Short mmCIF file of C-alpha atoms in Angstrom, two decimals:
data_model
loop_
_atom_site.label_atom_id
_atom_site.label_comp_id
_atom_site.label_asym_id
_atom_site.label_seq_id
_atom_site.Cartn_x
_atom_site.Cartn_y
_atom_site.Cartn_z
CA MET P 1 142.42 54.12 112.37
CA LEU P 2 142.06 50.54 110.71
CA PHE P 3 145.18 48.84 109.40
CA ARG P 4 143.63 45.67 107.87
CA SER P 5 145.33 44.96 104.64
CA TRP P 6 149.01 45.74 103.98
CA MET P 7 149.92 45.59 100.57
CA PHE P 8 153.26 45.15 99.38
CA VAL P 9 154.40 47.10 96.15
CA PRO P 10 158.02 46.61 94.37
CA GLY P 11 159.95 49.65 94.89
CA ASN P 12 161.29 49.62 91.49
CA ASN P 13 157.84 48.84 89.58
CA GLU P 14 156.43 52.15 88.08
CA ARG P 15 153.30 50.30 86.73
CA ARG P 16 152.58 48.81 90.01
CA ILE P 17 153.14 51.95 91.92
CA GLU P 18 150.87 54.02 89.46
CA LYS P 19 148.10 51.43 90.04
CA LEU P 20 148.00 52.43 94.03
CA LYS P 21 145.33 55.11 93.49
CA ASP P 22 143.12 52.35 92.41
CA LEU P 23 143.68 50.08 95.52
CA ASN P 24 141.62 49.99 98.38
CA ALA P 25 144.57 48.64 100.65
CA ASP P 26 144.57 50.44 104.10
CA VAL P 27 148.29 50.49 104.01
CA VAL P 28 150.96 50.57 101.24
CA ILE P 29 154.26 48.79 101.79
CA TYR P 30 156.83 50.05 99.28
CA ASP P 31 159.52 47.40 99.22
CA LEU P 32 163.19 47.81 98.64
CA GLU P 33 164.31 44.57 100.27
CA ASP P 34 163.22 41.19 98.52
CA ALA P 35 161.28 42.61 95.54
CA VAL P 36 164.00 44.46 94.33
CA SER P 37 167.40 43.06 92.76
CA LEU P 38 170.75 44.13 93.76
CA ASN P 39 171.21 46.38 90.77
CA GLU P 40 167.96 47.99 91.08
CA LYS P 41 168.38 49.29 94.83
CA GLU P 42 169.36 52.92 94.03
CA LYS P 43 166.54 53.24 91.45
CA ALA P 44 164.01 51.82 93.75
CA ARG P 45 164.82 54.43 96.44
CA GLU P 46 164.26 57.23 93.99
CA MET P 47 160.96 55.80 92.78
CA VAL P 48 159.85 55.38 96.42
CA ARG P 49 160.83 58.66 97.56
CA TYR P 50 158.98 60.15 94.61
CA ALA P 51 155.95 58.06 95.30
CA LEU P 52 156.14 59.04 99.00
CA ASN P 53 155.71 62.77 97.85
CA GLN P 54 153.24 62.03 95.17
CA TYR P 55 150.93 59.97 97.45
CA GLU P 56 150.98 61.61 100.94
CA ASN P 57 147.29 61.06 101.49
CA ARG P 58 148.19 57.15 101.69
CA ILE P 59 149.36 55.29 104.78
CA SER P 60 152.76 54.63 103.57
CA PHE P 61 155.64 52.38 104.89
CA VAL P 62 158.61 51.41 103.38
CA ARG P 63 160.43 47.88 103.83
CA VAL P 64 163.90 48.75 103.81
CA ASN P 65 166.65 46.36 103.69
CA ASP P 66 168.15 44.58 107.00
CA LEU P 67 170.25 46.30 109.35
CA LEU P 68 173.35 44.01 108.44
CA SER P 69 173.01 44.49 104.89
CA PRO P 70 175.06 47.23 102.94
CA PHE P 71 171.87 48.98 101.93
CA PHE P 72 170.03 49.94 104.95
CA ALA P 73 171.48 53.25 105.87
CA ASP P 74 171.06 54.65 102.11
CA ASP P 75 167.42 53.00 102.37
CA LEU P 76 166.56 55.34 105.52
CA LYS P 77 168.20 58.49 104.02
CA ALA P 78 166.12 58.18 100.77
CA VAL P 79 162.73 57.51 102.50
CA VAL P 80 162.60 59.40 105.81
CA THR P 81 160.93 62.22 104.16
CA GLU P 82 157.45 64.05 104.10
CA GLY P 83 154.91 61.49 103.34
CA LEU P 84 156.45 58.45 105.14
CA TYR P 85 154.45 56.87 108.03
CA GLY P 86 156.79 54.41 109.10
CA ILE P 87 159.54 51.65 108.18
CA MET P 88 159.13 47.97 108.05
CA LEU P 89 162.44 46.45 109.52
CA PRO P 90 162.88 42.99 108.24
CA LYS P 91 164.78 40.15 110.04
CA ALA P 92 164.15 42.03 113.44
CA SER P 93 165.61 39.85 115.95
CA LYS P 94 166.48 41.56 119.08
CA ALA P 95 166.00 45.12 120.78
CA LYS P 96 169.21 46.27 119.77
CA ASP P 97 168.11 46.18 116.21
CA ILE P 98 165.31 48.57 116.83
CA LEU P 99 167.51 50.72 118.89
CA GLU P 100 169.78 51.05 116.10
CA ALA P 101 167.16 51.85 113.64
CA ASP P 102 165.65 54.36 116.08
CA THR P 103 168.95 56.40 116.41
CA GLN P 104 169.42 56.63 112.63
CA ILE P 105 165.80 57.74 112.05
CA THR P 106 165.71 60.27 114.86
CA GLU P 107 168.87 61.86 113.18
CA LEU P 108 167.15 62.00 110.03
CA GLU P 109 163.96 63.38 111.19
CA GLN P 110 166.06 66.37 113.04
CA LYS P 111 168.03 66.92 109.60
CA ASN P 112 164.98 66.80 107.33
CA GLY P 113 162.65 68.78 109.54
CA LEU P 114 160.23 66.13 110.42
CA ALA P 115 158.41 65.84 113.90
CA ALA P 116 160.67 63.88 116.35
CA GLY P 117 159.33 60.47 116.68
CA SER P 118 156.66 60.75 113.86
CA ILE P 119 158.11 57.72 112.03
CA GLU P 120 156.93 54.34 113.17
CA ILE P 121 158.98 51.19 113.13
CA VAL P 122 157.23 47.88 112.51
CA PRO P 123 159.40 45.05 113.24
CA LEU P 124 158.96 42.18 111.07
CA ILE P 125 159.52 38.91 112.88
CA GLU P 126 161.02 36.38 110.70
CA ASN P 127 163.33 33.94 112.73
CA ALA P 128 163.22 31.94 115.81
CA GLN P 129 165.00 34.66 117.72
CA GLY P 130 162.63 37.14 116.88
CA VAL P 131 159.66 35.21 118.37
CA TYR P 132 161.58 34.24 121.42
CA LEU P 133 162.58 37.98 121.94
CA ALA P 134 159.31 39.38 120.66
CA TYR P 135 158.49 41.14 123.90
CA ASP P 136 161.78 42.88 124.19
CA ILE P 137 161.66 43.84 120.54
CA ALA P 138 158.15 45.26 121.12
CA ILE P 139 159.25 47.65 124.27
CA SER P 140 162.14 48.64 122.74
CA SER P 141 161.11 51.98 121.46
CA ASP P 142 158.09 54.05 121.40
CA ARG P 143 158.15 53.99 117.62
CA VAL P 144 157.13 50.35 117.83
CA ARG P 145 153.43 50.22 117.86
CA ARG P 146 152.81 47.00 116.43
CA LEU P 147 154.81 43.84 115.15
CA ALA P 148 154.34 41.79 112.07
CA PHE P 149 154.94 38.28 111.00
CA GLY P 150 157.09 37.08 108.28
CA SER P 151 156.11 33.24 108.06
CA VAL P 152 158.20 32.33 104.72
CA ASP P 153 161.67 33.20 106.31
CA TYR P 154 160.50 31.99 109.75
CA THR P 155 159.57 28.32 108.61
CA LEU P 156 162.79 28.48 106.62
CA ASP P 157 164.81 29.53 109.87
CA ILE P 158 163.21 26.67 112.14
CA HIS P 159 163.49 24.05 109.25
CA ALA P 160 159.67 23.61 108.70
CA GLU P 161 157.64 23.49 105.70
CA LEU P 162 154.96 26.20 105.33
CA SER P 163 151.49 24.59 104.63
CA LYS P 164 148.13 25.92 103.80
CA GLU P 165 147.00 24.78 107.08
CA GLY P 166 149.75 26.74 108.84
CA THR P 167 150.27 24.14 111.80
CA GLU P 168 153.69 24.74 111.85
CA ILE P 169 153.21 28.57 112.35
CA LEU P 170 150.52 28.39 114.82
CA PHE P 171 152.88 28.60 117.87
CA ALA P 172 154.77 31.90 116.29
CA ARG P 173 151.59 33.53 115.48
CA SER P 174 150.20 33.24 119.23
CA GLN P 175 153.62 34.10 120.74
CA LEU P 176 153.47 37.36 118.58
CA VAL P 177 149.87 38.12 120.02
CA VAL P 178 150.63 37.46 123.50
CA HIS P 179 153.96 39.47 123.55
CA SER P 180 152.23 42.17 121.80
CA LYS P 181 149.51 42.49 124.10
CA ALA P 182 151.57 41.99 127.14
CA ALA P 183 154.18 44.91 125.90
CA GLY P 184 151.21 47.18 125.65
CA LYS P 185 151.05 47.50 121.58
CA GLU P 186 148.49 46.98 119.41
CA SER P 187 147.73 43.61 117.82
CA PRO P 188 150.22 42.05 115.33
CA VAL P 189 150.06 42.01 111.41
CA ASP P 190 150.09 38.50 110.15
CA ALA P 191 152.07 36.94 107.36
CA VAL P 192 151.35 36.84 103.64
CA TYR P 193 149.29 34.01 102.33
CA ILE P 194 151.61 32.99 99.40
CA HIS P 195 149.20 31.12 97.29
CA ILE P 196 147.76 34.07 95.30
CA LYS P 197 145.16 32.28 93.36
CA ASP P 198 143.60 30.39 96.19
CA GLN P 199 140.80 32.73 97.56
CA ASP P 200 139.39 30.18 99.72
CA GLY P 201 142.81 29.36 101.17
CA LEU P 202 143.25 32.96 101.81
CA LEU P 203 139.80 33.27 103.37
CA ARG P 204 140.45 30.57 106.04
CA ASP P 205 143.84 31.78 106.82
CA ALA P 206 142.64 35.32 107.35
CA LYS P 207 139.74 34.08 109.59
CA LEU P 208 142.27 32.07 111.52
CA ALA P 209 144.54 35.14 111.99
CA LYS P 210 141.60 37.26 113.27
CA GLN P 211 140.53 34.33 115.54
CA LEU P 212 144.26 34.20 117.11
CA GLY P 213 144.13 38.12 117.61
CA PHE P 214 145.85 39.89 114.71
CA GLN P 215 144.71 43.18 113.34
CA GLY P 216 145.33 42.54 109.81
CA LYS P 217 147.21 40.81 107.27
CA LEU P 218 150.14 41.42 104.79
CA VAL P 219 149.09 40.97 101.07
CA VAL P 220 151.08 40.67 97.72
CA HIS P 221 148.47 40.90 95.32
CA PRO P 222 145.46 43.35 94.55
CA ASP P 223 143.05 40.36 94.53
CA GLN P 224 143.79 39.53 98.18
CA ILE P 225 142.81 43.06 99.43
CA ALA P 226 138.86 42.52 99.35
CA VAL P 227 139.29 39.41 101.06
CA VAL P 228 141.61 40.60 103.85
CA ASN P 229 139.54 43.74 104.56
CA GLY P 230 136.32 41.88 104.62
CA VAL P 231 137.44 39.29 107.21
CA PHE P 232 138.96 42.12 109.25
CA SER P 233 135.76 44.10 109.15
CA PRO P 234 132.64 43.46 111.43
CA SER P 235 130.12 41.52 109.56
CA GLN P 236 126.39 42.61 109.49
CA GLU P 237 125.69 39.60 111.80
CA GLU P 238 128.57 40.61 114.20
CA ILE P 239 127.18 44.07 114.38
CA VAL P 240 123.36 43.19 114.93
CA GLU P 241 124.81 40.85 117.56
CA ALA P 242 126.94 43.34 119.33
CA GLN P 243 124.43 46.07 119.32
CA ALA P 244 121.81 43.59 121.16
CA ILE P 245 124.64 42.59 123.50
CA VAL P 246 125.34 46.07 124.54
CA THR P 247 121.71 47.05 124.81
CA ALA P 248 120.77 44.34 127.06
CA PHE P 249 124.04 44.65 129.11
CA ASP P 250 123.41 48.38 129.83
CA GLU P 251 120.14 47.89 130.68
CA ALA P 252 121.02 44.73 133.22
CA LEU P 253 123.58 47.13 134.83
CA ARG P 254 121.03 49.59 135.68
CA SER P 255 119.00 46.98 137.29
CA GLY P 256 121.96 46.11 139.18
CA MET P 257 122.94 42.84 137.22
CA ALA P 258 126.29 42.30 135.60
CA ALA P 259 125.83 38.90 134.22
CA ILE P 260 122.82 37.92 131.77
CA GLN P 261 121.82 35.96 128.58
CA VAL P 262 121.60 37.15 125.17
CA GLY P 263 120.75 34.68 122.36
CA GLY P 264 121.62 31.99 124.52
CA LYS P 265 125.03 33.09 125.52
CA MET P 266 126.28 34.12 128.89
CA ILE P 267 126.99 37.99 128.65
CA ASP P 268 129.17 39.76 131.30
CA TYR P 269 131.85 42.49 131.25
CA PRO P 270 134.59 40.84 128.89
CA VAL P 271 132.04 39.84 126.39
CA ALA P 272 130.24 43.30 126.63
CA ALA P 273 133.50 45.10 126.02
CA ARG P 274 134.36 42.92 122.93
CA ALA P 275 130.86 43.94 121.68
CA ARG P 276 131.74 47.56 122.25
CA LYS P 277 134.93 47.03 120.37
CA ILE P 278 133.01 45.65 117.28
CA LEU P 279 130.72 48.69 117.46
CA GLU P 280 133.70 50.96 117.63
CA LYS P 281 135.50 49.47 114.41
CA ALA P 282 131.98 49.72 112.69
CA LYS P 283 131.80 53.33 113.23
CA GLN P 284 135.20 53.66 112.00
CA LEU P 285 134.40 52.02 108.76
CA GLY P 286 131.20 53.88 108.40
CA ASN P 287 128.87 50.89 108.77
CA ILE P 288 126.93 52.50 111.58
CA SER P 289 126.54 55.81 112.70
#
């Protein structure tokens, strides 16, 4: 299953929720945190719970309010139900945060007749402590399958300025990729590109995130979905090259060789393994049989 584009939808915006059926995002994140004003929290919970039941065929996450807020427990009680794939936990800073959320979710799964451990937790890493302790956060619970990055709050926390080039977040991005791999988790999900109308900038930013090792990207506007899906999908050129590499390498192995050249590139086991992953992703997308 490919999780390339993760679309935030304000939990109290009925019009935006209704438009979900027309969106091609791989994942929907109903937002109960930043996108919802304090006096709309209860209304948003009700709307999100209804949406989870109505759109059960979608991969649906809910970004709840953080553990230290007065809204966290009520958020969980409202959304741990049929149709919920997982929660996104903002401001995840240490393993203890995940364990506390895990405990409460476990109780609600049992209470609501859901399969134990079925609800995923995506820690949203948004500060220096979270980046520093990302490995501990990743291994803290089996519910954690991947991390996500929140660049806006992160740069605020470290007193940096968020730029289109992303120089100031390169270290944090790389750390999350490395820690995720070391913890045996999936590749992380990259941060939102906040310049909504800058399609060229989004394309560059998404390509960099893919190059760094991310599996996909958070998005906040429908126009960003196609760009992100395109970047994190194998191109026709990549597919053709991968097929050539796999075919040539398999033939070489049968001849007793494990290092060859294809198209002027040296091909060995790691390069061939990467090519196989590209073809596997292309099959999942239906681009090849």
